[in-house]
Coordinates of C-alpha atoms and ligand atoms in Angstrom, one line a residue:
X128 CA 120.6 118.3 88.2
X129 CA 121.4 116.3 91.3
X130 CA 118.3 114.3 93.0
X131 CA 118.5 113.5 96.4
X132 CA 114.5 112.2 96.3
X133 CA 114.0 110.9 93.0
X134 CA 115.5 108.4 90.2
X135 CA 115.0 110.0 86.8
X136 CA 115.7 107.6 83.9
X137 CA 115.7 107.4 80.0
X138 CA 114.4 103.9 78.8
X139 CA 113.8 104.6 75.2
X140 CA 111.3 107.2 74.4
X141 CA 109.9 107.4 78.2
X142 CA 111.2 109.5 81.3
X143 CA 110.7 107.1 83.9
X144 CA 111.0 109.5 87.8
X145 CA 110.9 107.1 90.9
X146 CA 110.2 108.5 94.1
X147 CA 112.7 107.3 96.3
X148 CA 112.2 108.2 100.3
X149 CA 111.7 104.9 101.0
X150 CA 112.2 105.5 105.0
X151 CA 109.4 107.6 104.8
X152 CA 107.0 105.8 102.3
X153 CA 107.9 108.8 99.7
X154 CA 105.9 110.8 101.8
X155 CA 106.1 113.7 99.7
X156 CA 108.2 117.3 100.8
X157 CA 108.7 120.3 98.8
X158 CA 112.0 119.2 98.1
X159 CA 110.4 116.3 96.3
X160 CA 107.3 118.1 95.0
X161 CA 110.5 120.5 93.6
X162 CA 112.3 117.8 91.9
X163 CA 109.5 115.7 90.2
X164 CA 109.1 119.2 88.6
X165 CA 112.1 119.9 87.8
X166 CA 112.3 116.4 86.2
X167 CA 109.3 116.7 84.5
X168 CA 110.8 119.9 82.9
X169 CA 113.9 118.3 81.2
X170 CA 110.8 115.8 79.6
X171 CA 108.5 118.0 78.4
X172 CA 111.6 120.0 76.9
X173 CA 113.4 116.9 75.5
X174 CA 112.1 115.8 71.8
X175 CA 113.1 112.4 71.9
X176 CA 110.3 111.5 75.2
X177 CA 106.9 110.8 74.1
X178 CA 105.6 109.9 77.0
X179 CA 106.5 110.2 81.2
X180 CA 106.0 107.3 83.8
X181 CA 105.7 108.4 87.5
X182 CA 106.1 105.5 90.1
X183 CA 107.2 104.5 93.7
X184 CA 108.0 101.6 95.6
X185 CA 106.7 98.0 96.2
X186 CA 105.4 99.2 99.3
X187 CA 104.2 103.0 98.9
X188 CA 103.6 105.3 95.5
X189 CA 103.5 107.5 98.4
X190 CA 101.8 107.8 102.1
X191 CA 100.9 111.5 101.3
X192 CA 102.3 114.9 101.7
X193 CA 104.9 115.0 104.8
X194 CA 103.5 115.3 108.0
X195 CA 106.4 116.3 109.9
X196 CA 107.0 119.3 107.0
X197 CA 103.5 120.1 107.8
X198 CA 103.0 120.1 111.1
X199 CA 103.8 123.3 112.0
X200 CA 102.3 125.3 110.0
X201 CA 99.5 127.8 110.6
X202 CA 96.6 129.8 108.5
X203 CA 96.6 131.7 106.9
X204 CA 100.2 131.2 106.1
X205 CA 99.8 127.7 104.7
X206 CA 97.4 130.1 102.5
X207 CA 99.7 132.6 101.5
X208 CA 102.5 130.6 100.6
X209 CA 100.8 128.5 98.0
X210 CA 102.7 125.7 98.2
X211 CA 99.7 124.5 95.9
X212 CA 101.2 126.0 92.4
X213 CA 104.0 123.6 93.0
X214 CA 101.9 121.2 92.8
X215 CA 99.3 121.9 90.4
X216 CA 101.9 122.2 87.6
X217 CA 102.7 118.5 87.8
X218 CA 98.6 118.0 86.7
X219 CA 99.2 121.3 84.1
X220 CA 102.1 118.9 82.0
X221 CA 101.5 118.2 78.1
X222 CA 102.8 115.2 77.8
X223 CA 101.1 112.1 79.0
X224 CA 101.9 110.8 82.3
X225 CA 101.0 107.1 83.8
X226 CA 101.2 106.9 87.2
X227 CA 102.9 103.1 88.1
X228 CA 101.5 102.7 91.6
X229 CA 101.7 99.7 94.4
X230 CA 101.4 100.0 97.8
X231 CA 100.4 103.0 99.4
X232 CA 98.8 105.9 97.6
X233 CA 96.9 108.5 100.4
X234 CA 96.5 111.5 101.0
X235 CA 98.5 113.6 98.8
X236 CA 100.1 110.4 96.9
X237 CA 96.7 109.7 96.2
X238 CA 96.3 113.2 94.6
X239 CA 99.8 112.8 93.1
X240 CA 98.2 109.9 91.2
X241 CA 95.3 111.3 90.2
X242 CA 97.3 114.1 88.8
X243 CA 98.5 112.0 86.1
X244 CA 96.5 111.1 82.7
X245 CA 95.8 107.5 84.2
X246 CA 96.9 104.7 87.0
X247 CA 98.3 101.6 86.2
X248 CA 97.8 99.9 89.9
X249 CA 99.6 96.4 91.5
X250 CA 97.2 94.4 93.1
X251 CA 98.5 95.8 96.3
X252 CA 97.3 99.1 95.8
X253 CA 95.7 100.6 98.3
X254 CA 93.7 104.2 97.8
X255 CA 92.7 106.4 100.8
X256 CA 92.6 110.2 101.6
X257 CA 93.4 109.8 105.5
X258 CA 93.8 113.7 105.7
X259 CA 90.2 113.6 108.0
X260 CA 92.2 111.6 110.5
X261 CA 95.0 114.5 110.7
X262 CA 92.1 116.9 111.3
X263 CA 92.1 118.7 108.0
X264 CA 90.9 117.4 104.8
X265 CA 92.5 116.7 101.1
X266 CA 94.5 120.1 100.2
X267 CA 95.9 118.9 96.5
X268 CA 92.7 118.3 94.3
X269 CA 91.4 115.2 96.5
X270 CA 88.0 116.5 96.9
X271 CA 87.7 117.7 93.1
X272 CA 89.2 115.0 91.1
X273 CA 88.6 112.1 93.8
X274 CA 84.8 113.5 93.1
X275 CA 84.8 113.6 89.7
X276 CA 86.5 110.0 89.1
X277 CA 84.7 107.8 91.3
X278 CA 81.6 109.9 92.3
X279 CA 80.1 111.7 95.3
X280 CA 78.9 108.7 97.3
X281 CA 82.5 107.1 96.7
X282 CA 84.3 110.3 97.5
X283 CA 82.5 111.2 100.7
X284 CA 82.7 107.7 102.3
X285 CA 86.9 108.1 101.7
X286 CA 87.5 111.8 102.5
X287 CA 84.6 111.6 105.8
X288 CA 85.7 108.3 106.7
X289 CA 89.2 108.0 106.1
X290 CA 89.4 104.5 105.2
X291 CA 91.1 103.2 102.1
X292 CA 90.3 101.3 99.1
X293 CA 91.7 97.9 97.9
X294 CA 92.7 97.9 94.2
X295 CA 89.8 95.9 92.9
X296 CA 87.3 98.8 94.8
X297 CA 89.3 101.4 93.1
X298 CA 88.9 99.8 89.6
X299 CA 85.5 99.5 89.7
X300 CA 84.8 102.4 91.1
X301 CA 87.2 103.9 88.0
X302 CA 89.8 105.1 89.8
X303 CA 92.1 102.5 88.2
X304 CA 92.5 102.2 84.3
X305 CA 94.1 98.6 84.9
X306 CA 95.1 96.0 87.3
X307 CA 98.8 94.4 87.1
X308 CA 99.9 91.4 88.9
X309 CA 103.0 93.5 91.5
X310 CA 105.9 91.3 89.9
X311 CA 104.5 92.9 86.9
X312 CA 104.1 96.7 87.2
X313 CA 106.8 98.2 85.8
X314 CA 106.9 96.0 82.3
X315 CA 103.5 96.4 82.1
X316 CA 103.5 100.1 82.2
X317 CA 106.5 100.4 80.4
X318 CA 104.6 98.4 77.4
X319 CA 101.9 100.9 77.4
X320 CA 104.1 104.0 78.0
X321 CA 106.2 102.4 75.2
X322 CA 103.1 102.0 73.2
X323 CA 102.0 106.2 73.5
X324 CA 105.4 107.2 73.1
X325 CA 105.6 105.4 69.8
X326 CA 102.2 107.6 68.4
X327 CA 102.6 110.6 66.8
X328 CA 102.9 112.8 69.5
X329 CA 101.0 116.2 68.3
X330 CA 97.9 113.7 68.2
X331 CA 98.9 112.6 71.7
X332 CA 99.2 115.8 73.2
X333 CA 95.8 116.6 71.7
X334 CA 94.3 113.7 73.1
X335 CA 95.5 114.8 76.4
X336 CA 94.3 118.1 76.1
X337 CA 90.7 117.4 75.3
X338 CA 90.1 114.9 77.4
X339 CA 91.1 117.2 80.3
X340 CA 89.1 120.1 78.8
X341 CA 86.0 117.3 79.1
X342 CA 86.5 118.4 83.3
X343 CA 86.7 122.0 82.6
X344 CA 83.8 122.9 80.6
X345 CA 80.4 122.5 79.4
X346 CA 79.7 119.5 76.7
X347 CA 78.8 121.8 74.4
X348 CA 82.4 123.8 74.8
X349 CA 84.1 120.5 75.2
X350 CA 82.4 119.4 71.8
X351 CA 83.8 122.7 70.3
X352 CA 87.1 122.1 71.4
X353 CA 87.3 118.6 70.0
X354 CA 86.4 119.6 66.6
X355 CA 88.7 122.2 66.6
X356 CA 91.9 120.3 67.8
X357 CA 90.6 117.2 65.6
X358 CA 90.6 119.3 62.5
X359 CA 93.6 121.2 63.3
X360 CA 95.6 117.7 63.2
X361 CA 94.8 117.5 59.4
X362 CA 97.6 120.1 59.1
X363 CA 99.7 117.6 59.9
X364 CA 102.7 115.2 58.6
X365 CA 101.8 113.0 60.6
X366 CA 98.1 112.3 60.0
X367 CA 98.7 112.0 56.1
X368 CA 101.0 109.0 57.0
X369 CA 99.0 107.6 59.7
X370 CA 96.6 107.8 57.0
X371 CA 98.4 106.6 54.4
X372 CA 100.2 103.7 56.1
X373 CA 96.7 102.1 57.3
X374 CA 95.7 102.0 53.4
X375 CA 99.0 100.6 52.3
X376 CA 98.9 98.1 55.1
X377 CA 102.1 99.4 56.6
X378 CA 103.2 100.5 60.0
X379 CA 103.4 104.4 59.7
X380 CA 106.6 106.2 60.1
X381 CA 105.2 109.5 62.5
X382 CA 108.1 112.2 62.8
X383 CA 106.2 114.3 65.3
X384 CA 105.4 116.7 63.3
Ligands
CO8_628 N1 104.4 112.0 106.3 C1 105.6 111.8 106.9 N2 106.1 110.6 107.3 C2 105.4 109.5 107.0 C3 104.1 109.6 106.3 C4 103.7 110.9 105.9 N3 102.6 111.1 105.2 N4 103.6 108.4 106.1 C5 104.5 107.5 106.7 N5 105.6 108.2 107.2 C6 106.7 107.7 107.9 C7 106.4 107.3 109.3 O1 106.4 108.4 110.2 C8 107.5 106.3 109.6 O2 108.6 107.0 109.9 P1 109.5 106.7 111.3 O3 110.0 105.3 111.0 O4 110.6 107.7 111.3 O5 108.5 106.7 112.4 C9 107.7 105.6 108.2 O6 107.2 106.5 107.3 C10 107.0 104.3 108.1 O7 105.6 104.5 108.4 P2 104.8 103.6 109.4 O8 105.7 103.1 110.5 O9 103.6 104.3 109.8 O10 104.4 102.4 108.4 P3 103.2 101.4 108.5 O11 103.4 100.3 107.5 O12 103.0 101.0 109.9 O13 101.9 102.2 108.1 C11 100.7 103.8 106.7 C12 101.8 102.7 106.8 C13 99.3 103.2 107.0 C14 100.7 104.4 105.3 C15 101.0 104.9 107.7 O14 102.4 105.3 107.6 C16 100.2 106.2 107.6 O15 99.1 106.2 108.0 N6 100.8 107.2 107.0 C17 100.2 108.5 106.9 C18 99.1 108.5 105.9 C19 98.4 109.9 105.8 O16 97.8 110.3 106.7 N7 98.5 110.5 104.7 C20 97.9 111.8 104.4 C21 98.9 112.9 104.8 S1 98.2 114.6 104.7 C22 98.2 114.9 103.0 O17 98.7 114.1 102.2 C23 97.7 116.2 102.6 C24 98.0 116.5 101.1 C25 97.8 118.0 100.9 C26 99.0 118.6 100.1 C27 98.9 120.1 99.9 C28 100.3 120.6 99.7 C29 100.4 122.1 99.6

């Protein structure tokens, strides 16, 4: 497939998609919404990726959904039309995804972010959902998962007042899993996405799944889950080696299986 608002690469065992409308700060259209989809697809499909990296530009991840797509529209059509399930799927993925981001991430990119399994930020990332100042509020999960990441008092002062956070804020506040000098984004996150895609990956994709069912359910569910997945991997080739190799004081040779 043809992009016309995204770089999709292969760099080893990672699927590395750059959003690329730099003229608009990667404010993100359906077209785009579309395409990281569509790239995300080929991923999840594709044995060989163990793990997806989701970025943007020096200056922006991205300055939120487009406000000149948007303008126009009304309720309850914007309702109806649910562009929403477009995005949801990108936080419905089973394969890990780090979000790279410098510069801007509001608004929607700000959601965009959060949609992925955790943010490795430059220290010129700035966090912020704006939408109050457009007179509606956060329409992709800002208010839910904003909330649940960095708390209520956090996520009111952002979402009422508009104003965004420096990078240091948003780590403390545990927005941000870790702080990269700018020059160093990319490698950085490319050693970690390196790092996951070298696991075994049914362990990973457990992982992912019950630490996302942690936001979905009661502990005592959540607990349930965990035990169950945890067990299940004992069916696998993969833990017997993992297992196996730490006792023989080798690296372990996971096929994925
Ligand atoms: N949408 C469309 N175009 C944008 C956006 C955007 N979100 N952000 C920036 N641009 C464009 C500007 O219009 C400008 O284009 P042009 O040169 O043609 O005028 C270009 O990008 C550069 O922007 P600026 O000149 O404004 O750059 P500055 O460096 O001066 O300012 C800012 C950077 C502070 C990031 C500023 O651009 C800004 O405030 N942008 C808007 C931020 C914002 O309000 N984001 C929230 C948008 S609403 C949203 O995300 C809702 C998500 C719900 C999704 C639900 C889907 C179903």
């Amino acid at each position: 497939m043809a992009y016309e608002t995204i770089l999709v690469e292969v760099k080893g065992k990672v699927g590395v998609i750059t959003l690329n409308r730099p003229q608009a700060l990667n404010a993100l259209n359906g077209q785009l919404i579309d395409e990281v989809n569509a790239a995300i697809d080929g991923f999840e499909k594709d044995p060989n990726i163990g793990c997806i990296v989701l970025t943007g530009s020096e200056k922006a991840f991205a300055a939120g959904a487009d406000i000149k797509e948007m303008q126009g529209r009304t309720f309850p059509g914007t309702y109806l039309d649910d562009k929403f399930a477009d995005w949801d799927r990108i936080g419905q993925r089973h394969k890990p995804i780090i979000a790279a981001v410098a510069g801007f991430a509001l608004g929607g990119g700000c959601e965009l972010a959060m949609m992925c399994d955790f943010i490795i930020a430059a220290d010129n990332a700035r966090f912020g959902q704006p939408e109050i100042n457009l007179g509606v509020i956060p329409g992709a999960g800002g208010t839910q998962r904003l909330t649940k990441a960095i708390g209520k008092a956090k996520a009111m002062d952002l979402c009422l007042t508009g104003r965004m956070m420096d990078v240091n804020e948003a780590e403390r506040a545990g927005l941000v899993a870790r702080i990269v000098p700018l020059a160093d984004l990319m490698a950085e996150t490319m050693k970690a996405a390196d790092g996951i895609a070298a696991k075994s990956l049914p362990s990973v994709l457990m992982a992912k799944e019950a630490i996302n069912r942690a936001f979905e359910v009661a502990l005592s569910e959540g607990l349930r889950f965990e035990r169950r997945v945890f067990s299940s991997l004992f069916a696998t080739h993969d833990q017997k080696e993992g297992m196996a190799a730490f006792i023989e004081k080798r690296k372990p040779d996971f096929q994925n299986r």
